[in-house]
PDB file of C-alpha atoms in Angstrom:
ATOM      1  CA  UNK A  23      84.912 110.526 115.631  1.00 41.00           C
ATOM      2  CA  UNK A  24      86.597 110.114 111.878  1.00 50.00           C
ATOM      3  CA  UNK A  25      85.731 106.660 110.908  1.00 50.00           C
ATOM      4  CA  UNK A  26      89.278 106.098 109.940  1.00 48.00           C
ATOM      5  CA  UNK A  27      90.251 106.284 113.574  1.00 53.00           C
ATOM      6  CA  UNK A  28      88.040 104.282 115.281  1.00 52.00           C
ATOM      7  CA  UNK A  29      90.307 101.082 115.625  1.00 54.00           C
ATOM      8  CA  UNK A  30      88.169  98.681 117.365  1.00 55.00           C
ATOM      9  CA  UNK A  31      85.667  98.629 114.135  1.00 57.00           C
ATOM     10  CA  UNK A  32      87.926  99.491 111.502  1.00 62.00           C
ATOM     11  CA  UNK A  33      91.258  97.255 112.744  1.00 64.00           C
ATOM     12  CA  UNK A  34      93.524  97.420 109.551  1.00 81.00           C
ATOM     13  CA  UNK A  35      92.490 101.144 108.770  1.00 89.00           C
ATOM     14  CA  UNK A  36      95.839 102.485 110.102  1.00 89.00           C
ATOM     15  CA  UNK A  37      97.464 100.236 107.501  1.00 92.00           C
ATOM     16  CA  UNK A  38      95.311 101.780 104.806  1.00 94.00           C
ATOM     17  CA  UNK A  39      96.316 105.540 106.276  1.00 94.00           C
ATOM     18  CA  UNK A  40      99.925 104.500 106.058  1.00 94.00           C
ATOM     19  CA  UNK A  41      99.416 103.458 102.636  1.00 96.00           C
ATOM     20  CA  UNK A  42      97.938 106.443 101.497  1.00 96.00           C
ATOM     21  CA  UNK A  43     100.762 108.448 103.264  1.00 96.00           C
ATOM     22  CA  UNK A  44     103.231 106.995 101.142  1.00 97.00           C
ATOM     23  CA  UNK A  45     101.292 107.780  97.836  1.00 97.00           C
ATOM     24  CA  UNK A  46     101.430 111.439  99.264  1.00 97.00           C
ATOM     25  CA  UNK A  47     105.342 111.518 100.025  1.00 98.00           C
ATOM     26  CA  UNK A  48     106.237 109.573  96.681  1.00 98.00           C
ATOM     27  CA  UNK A  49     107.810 112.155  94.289  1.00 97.00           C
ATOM     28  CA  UNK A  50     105.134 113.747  92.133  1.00 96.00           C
ATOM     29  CA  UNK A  51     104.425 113.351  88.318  1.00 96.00           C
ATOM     30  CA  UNK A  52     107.143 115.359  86.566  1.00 94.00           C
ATOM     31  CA  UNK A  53     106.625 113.576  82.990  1.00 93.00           C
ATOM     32  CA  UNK A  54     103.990 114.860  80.760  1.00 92.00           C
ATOM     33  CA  UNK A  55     100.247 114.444  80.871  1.00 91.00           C
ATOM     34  CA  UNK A  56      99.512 110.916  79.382  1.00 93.00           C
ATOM     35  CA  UNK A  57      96.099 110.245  78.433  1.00 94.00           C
ATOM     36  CA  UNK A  58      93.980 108.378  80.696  1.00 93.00           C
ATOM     37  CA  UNK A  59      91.001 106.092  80.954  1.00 93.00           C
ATOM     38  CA  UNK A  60      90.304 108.218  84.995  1.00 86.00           C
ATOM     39  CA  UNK A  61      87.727 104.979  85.711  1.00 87.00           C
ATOM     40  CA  UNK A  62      89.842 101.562  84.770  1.00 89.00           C
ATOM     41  CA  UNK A  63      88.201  99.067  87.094  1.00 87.00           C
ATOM     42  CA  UNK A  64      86.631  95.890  86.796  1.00 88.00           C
ATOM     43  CA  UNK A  65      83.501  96.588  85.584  1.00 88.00           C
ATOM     44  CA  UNK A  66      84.992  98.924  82.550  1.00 90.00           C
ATOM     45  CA  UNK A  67      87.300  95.957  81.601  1.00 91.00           C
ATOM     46  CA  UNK A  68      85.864  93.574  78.756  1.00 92.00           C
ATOM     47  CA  UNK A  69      87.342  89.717  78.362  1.00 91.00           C
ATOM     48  CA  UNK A  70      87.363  87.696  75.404  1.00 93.00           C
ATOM     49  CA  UNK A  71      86.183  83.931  76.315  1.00 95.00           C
ATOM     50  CA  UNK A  72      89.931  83.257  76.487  1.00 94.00           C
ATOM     51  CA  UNK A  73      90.149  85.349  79.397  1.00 87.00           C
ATOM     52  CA  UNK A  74      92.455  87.773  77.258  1.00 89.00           C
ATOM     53  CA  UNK A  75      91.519  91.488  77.191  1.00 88.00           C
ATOM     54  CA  UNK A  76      89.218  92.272  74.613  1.00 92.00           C
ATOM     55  CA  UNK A  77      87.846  95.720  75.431  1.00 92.00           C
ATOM     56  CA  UNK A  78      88.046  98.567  77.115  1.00 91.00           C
ATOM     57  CA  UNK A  79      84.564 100.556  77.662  1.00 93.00           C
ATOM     58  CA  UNK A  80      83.327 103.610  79.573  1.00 89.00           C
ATOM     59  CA  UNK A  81      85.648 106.905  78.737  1.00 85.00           C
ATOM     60  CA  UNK A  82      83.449 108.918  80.370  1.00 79.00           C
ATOM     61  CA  UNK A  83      86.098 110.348  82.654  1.00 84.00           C
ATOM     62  CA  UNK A  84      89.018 110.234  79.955  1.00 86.00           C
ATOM     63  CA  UNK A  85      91.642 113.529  80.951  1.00 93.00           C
ATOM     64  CA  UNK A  86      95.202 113.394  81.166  1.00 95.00           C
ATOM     65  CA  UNK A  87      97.410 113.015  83.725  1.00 94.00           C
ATOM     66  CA  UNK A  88      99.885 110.751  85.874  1.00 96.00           C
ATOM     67  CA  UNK A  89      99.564 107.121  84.948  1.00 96.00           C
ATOM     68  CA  UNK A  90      99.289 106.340  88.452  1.00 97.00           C
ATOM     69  CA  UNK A  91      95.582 106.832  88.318  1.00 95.00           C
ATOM     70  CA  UNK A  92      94.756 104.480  85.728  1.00 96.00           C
ATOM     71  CA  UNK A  93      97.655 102.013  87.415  1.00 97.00           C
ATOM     72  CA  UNK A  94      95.398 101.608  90.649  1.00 97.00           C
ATOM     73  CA  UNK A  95      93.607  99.258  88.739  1.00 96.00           C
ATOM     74  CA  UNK A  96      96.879  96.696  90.003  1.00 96.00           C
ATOM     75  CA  UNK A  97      94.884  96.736  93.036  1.00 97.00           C
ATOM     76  CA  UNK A  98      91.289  96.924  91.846  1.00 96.00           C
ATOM     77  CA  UNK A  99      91.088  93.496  89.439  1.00 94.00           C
ATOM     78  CA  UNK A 100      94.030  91.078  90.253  1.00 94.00           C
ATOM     79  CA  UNK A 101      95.457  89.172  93.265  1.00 95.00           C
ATOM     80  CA  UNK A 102      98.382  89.056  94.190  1.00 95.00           C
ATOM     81  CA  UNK A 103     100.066  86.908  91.104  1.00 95.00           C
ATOM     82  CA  UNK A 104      98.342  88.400  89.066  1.00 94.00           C
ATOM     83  CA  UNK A 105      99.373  92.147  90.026  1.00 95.00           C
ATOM     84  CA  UNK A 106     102.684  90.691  90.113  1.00 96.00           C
ATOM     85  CA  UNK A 107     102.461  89.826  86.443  1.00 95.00           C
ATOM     86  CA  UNK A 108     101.145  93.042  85.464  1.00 95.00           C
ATOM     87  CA  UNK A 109     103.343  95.262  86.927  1.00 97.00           C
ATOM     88  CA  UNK A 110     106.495  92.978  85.598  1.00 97.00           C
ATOM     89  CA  UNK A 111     104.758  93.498  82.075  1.00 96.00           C
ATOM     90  CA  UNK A 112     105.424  97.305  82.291  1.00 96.00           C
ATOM     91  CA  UNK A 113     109.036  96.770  83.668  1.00 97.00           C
ATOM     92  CA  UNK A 114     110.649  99.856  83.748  1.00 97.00           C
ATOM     93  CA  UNK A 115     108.735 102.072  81.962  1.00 96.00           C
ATOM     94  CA  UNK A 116     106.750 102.477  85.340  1.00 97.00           C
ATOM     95  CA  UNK A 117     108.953 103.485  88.143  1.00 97.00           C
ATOM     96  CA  UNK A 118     108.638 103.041  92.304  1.00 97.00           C
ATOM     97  CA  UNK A 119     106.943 105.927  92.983  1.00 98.00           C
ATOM     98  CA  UNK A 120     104.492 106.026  90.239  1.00 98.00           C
ATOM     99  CA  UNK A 121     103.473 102.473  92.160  1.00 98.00           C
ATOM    100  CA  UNK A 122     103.320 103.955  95.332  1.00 98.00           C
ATOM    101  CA  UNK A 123     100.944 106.843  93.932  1.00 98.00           C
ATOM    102  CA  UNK A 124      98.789 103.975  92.037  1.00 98.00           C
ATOM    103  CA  UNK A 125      98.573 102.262  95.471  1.00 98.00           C
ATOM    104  CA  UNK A 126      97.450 105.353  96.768  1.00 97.00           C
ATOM    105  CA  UNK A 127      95.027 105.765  94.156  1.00 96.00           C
ATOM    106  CA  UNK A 128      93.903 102.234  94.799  1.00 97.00           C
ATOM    107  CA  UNK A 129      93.489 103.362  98.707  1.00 97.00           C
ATOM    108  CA  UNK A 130      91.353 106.143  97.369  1.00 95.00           C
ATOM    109  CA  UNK A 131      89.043 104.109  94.963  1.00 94.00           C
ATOM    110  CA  UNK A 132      88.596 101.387  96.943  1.00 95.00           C
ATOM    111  CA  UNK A 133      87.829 102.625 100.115  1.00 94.00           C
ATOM    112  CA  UNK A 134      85.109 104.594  98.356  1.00 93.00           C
ATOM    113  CA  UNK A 135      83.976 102.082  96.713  1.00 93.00           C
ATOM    114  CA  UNK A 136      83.121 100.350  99.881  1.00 92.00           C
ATOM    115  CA  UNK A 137      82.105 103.392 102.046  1.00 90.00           C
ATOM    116  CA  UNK A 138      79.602 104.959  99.355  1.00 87.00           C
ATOM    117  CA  UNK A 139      78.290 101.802  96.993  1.00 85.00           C
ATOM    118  CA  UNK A 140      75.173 100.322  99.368  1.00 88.00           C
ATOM    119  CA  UNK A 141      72.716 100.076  96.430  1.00 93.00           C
ATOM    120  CA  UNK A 142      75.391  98.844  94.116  1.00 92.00           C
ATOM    121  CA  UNK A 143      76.489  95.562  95.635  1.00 93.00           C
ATOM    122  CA  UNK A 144      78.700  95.069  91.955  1.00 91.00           C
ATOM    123  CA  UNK A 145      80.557  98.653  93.184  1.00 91.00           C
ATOM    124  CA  UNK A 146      81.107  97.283  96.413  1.00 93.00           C
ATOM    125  CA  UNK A 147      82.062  94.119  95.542  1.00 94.00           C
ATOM    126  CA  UNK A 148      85.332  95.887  94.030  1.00 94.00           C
ATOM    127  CA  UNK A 149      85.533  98.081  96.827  1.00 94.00           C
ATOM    128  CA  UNK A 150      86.140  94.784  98.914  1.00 94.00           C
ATOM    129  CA  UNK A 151      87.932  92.846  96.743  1.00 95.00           C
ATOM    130  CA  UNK A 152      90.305  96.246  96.511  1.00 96.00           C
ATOM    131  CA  UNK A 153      91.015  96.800 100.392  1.00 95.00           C
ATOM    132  CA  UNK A 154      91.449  93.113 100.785  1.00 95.00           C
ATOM    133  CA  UNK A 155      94.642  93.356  98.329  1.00 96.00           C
ATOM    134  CA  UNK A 156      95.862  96.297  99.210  1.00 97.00           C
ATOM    135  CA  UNK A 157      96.030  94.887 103.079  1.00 95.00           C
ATOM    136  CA  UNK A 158      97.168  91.162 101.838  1.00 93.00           C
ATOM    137  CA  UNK A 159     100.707  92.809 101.029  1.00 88.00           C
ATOM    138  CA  UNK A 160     103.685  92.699 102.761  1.00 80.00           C
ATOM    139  CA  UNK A 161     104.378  95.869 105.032  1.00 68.00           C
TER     140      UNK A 161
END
Protein backbone atom coordinates (compact mmCIF):
# COMPACT_ATOMS: atom_id res chain seq x y z
CA UNK A 1 0.00 0.00 0.00
CA UNK A 2 1.51 3.72 -0.98
CA UNK A 3 2.44 5.17 2.29
CA UNK A 4 0.65 8.29 1.35
CA UNK A 5 -2.62 6.43 1.57
CA UNK A 6 -2.55 4.68 4.53
CA UNK A 7 -4.68 7.16 6.72
CA UNK A 8 -4.73 5.59 10.02
CA UNK A 9 -0.69 6.15 10.30
CA UNK A 10 -0.25 9.00 8.18
CA UNK A 11 -3.66 11.18 9.29
CA UNK A 12 -2.89 14.67 7.70
CA UNK A 13 -1.23 13.07 4.50
CA UNK A 14 -4.34 13.79 2.36
CA UNK A 15 -3.81 17.43 3.32
CA UNK A 16 -0.23 17.24 2.12
CA UNK A 17 -1.58 15.43 -1.37
CA UNK A 18 -4.01 18.28 -1.74
CA UNK A 19 -1.30 20.64 -1.30
CA UNK A 20 0.85 19.27 -3.73
CA UNK A 21 -2.15 19.11 -6.21
CA UNK A 22 -2.46 22.67 -6.18
CA UNK A 23 1.33 23.31 -6.88
CA UNK A 24 0.59 21.01 -9.98
CA UNK A 25 -2.62 22.97 -11.28
CA UNK A 26 -1.03 26.52 -10.50
CA UNK A 27 -0.11 28.09 -13.90
CA UNK A 28 3.45 27.19 -14.84
CA UNK A 29 6.64 29.42 -15.00
CA UNK A 30 6.26 31.53 -18.15
CA UNK A 31 9.00 34.27 -17.06
CA UNK A 32 12.55 33.56 -17.75
CA UNK A 33 14.99 31.26 -16.02
CA UNK A 34 16.19 33.17 -12.84
CA UNK A 35 19.14 31.88 -11.22
CA UNK A 36 18.76 29.77 -8.30
CA UNK A 37 20.38 28.60 -5.11
CA UNK A 38 18.16 24.64 -5.99
CA UNK A 39 19.07 23.80 -1.98
CA UNK A 40 17.94 27.11 0.21
CA UNK A 41 17.12 25.51 3.54
CA UNK A 42 18.08 25.96 6.93
CA UNK A 43 21.17 24.49 7.16
CA UNK A 44 22.58 26.53 3.88
CA UNK A 45 21.38 29.80 5.58
CA UNK A 46 24.16 31.70 7.69
CA UNK A 47 23.02 34.42 10.61
CA UNK A 48 24.93 37.19 11.85
CA UNK A 49 24.69 37.32 15.89
CA UNK A 50 21.92 39.86 15.22
CA UNK A 51 19.90 37.25 13.82
CA UNK A 52 20.12 39.18 10.36
CA UNK A 53 21.20 37.17 7.28
CA UNK A 54 24.71 37.10 6.86
CA UNK A 55 25.43 34.33 4.36
CA UNK A 56 24.38 32.22 2.03
CA UNK A 57 26.57 28.85 1.56
CA UNK A 58 26.36 25.60 -0.41
CA UNK A 59 25.73 26.34 -4.41
CA UNK A 60 26.27 23.06 -5.14
CA UNK A 61 22.96 22.67 -6.92
CA UNK A 62 22.89 26.37 -8.39
CA UNK A 63 20.72 26.08 -12.13
CA UNK A 64 18.12 28.26 -13.22
CA UNK A 65 14.72 28.12 -13.14
CA UNK A 66 11.24 29.17 -11.51
CA UNK A 67 11.74 31.01 -8.27
CA UNK A 68 9.32 28.82 -6.75
CA UNK A 69 12.01 26.35 -5.92
CA UNK A 70 14.19 28.46 -4.00
CA UNK A 71 10.73 30.16 -2.43
CA UNK A 72 9.90 26.74 -0.61
CA UNK A 73 12.26 27.79 1.78
CA UNK A 74 8.84 30.05 3.22
CA UNK A 75 8.02 26.75 4.50
CA UNK A 76 11.36 25.17 5.36
CA UNK A 77 12.87 27.99 8.08
CA UNK A 78 10.01 30.27 9.41
CA UNK A 79 6.66 29.94 11.26
CA UNK A 80 3.98 31.24 10.51
CA UNK A 81 4.83 35.20 11.26
CA UNK A 82 7.63 34.86 10.09
CA UNK A 83 6.63 33.41 6.50
CA UNK A 84 4.15 36.04 6.68
CA UNK A 85 6.86 38.67 6.80
CA UNK A 86 8.80 37.21 4.13
CA UNK A 87 6.48 36.77 1.62
CA UNK A 88 5.04 40.56 2.33
CA UNK A 89 8.82 41.58 1.75
CA UNK A 90 8.61 40.36 -1.91
CA UNK A 91 5.09 41.96 -2.43
CA UNK A 92 4.25 41.73 -5.80
CA UNK A 93 7.09 40.82 -7.51
CA UNK A 94 6.05 37.15 -6.49
CA UNK A 95 2.63 36.31 -7.62
CA UNK A 96 -0.21 33.52 -6.27
CA UNK A 97 0.77 30.86 -8.17
CA UNK A 98 4.44 31.07 -7.94
CA UNK A 99 3.37 30.55 -3.95
CA UNK A 100 1.35 27.77 -4.61
CA UNK A 101 4.29 26.04 -6.69
CA UNK A 102 6.83 27.05 -3.69
CA UNK A 103 4.32 25.31 -1.36
CA UNK A 104 4.48 22.52 -3.52
CA UNK A 105 8.06 22.55 -3.57
CA UNK A 106 8.00 22.79 0.18
CA UNK A 107 5.58 19.50 0.09
CA UNK A 108 8.30 17.93 -1.96
CA UNK A 109 11.40 18.85 0.22
CA UNK A 110 9.99 18.32 3.27
CA UNK A 111 8.36 15.25 3.05
CA UNK A 112 11.70 13.90 1.86
CA UNK A 113 13.40 15.26 4.22
CA UNK A 114 11.51 13.29 6.74
CA UNK A 115 10.97 10.02 4.76
CA UNK A 116 14.79 9.59 3.67
CA UNK A 117 17.06 11.56 6.54
CA UNK A 118 17.32 8.58 9.48
CA UNK A 119 21.10 9.06 9.98
CA UNK A 120 20.81 12.78 9.69
CA UNK A 121 18.61 13.76 12.60
CA UNK A 122 19.70 17.80 11.53
CA UNK A 123 17.92 16.76 7.85
CA UNK A 124 15.07 15.51 9.56
CA UNK A 125 14.71 17.95 11.93
CA UNK A 126 13.75 20.34 8.86
CA UNK A 127 11.83 17.75 7.35
CA UNK A 128 9.56 18.05 10.57
CA UNK A 129 9.69 21.39 11.26
CA UNK A 130 8.59 21.72 7.27
CA UNK A 131 5.37 19.39 7.30
CA UNK A 132 4.40 20.85 10.59
CA UNK A 133 4.01 24.42 8.75
CA UNK A 134 2.85 23.46 5.81
CA UNK A 135 -0.21 21.55 7.82
CA UNK A 136 -0.48 24.57 10.57
CA UNK A 137 -2.15 26.71 7.65
CA UNK A 138 -5.45 27.51 7.04
CA UNK A 139 -7.23 25.20 4.36
Amino acid sequence: MDRLDDSSRYPRAARLRTLWSEACLAPSWDGPGLWLHGDLRPANVLLGPDGRLAAVVDFGDLGAGDPAVDLAVAWLMFDGGARRRFMAAFGPAVDAATWTRARGWAVVLATAMVSFSDDNPGMAGIGHFGVGQLLSEPH
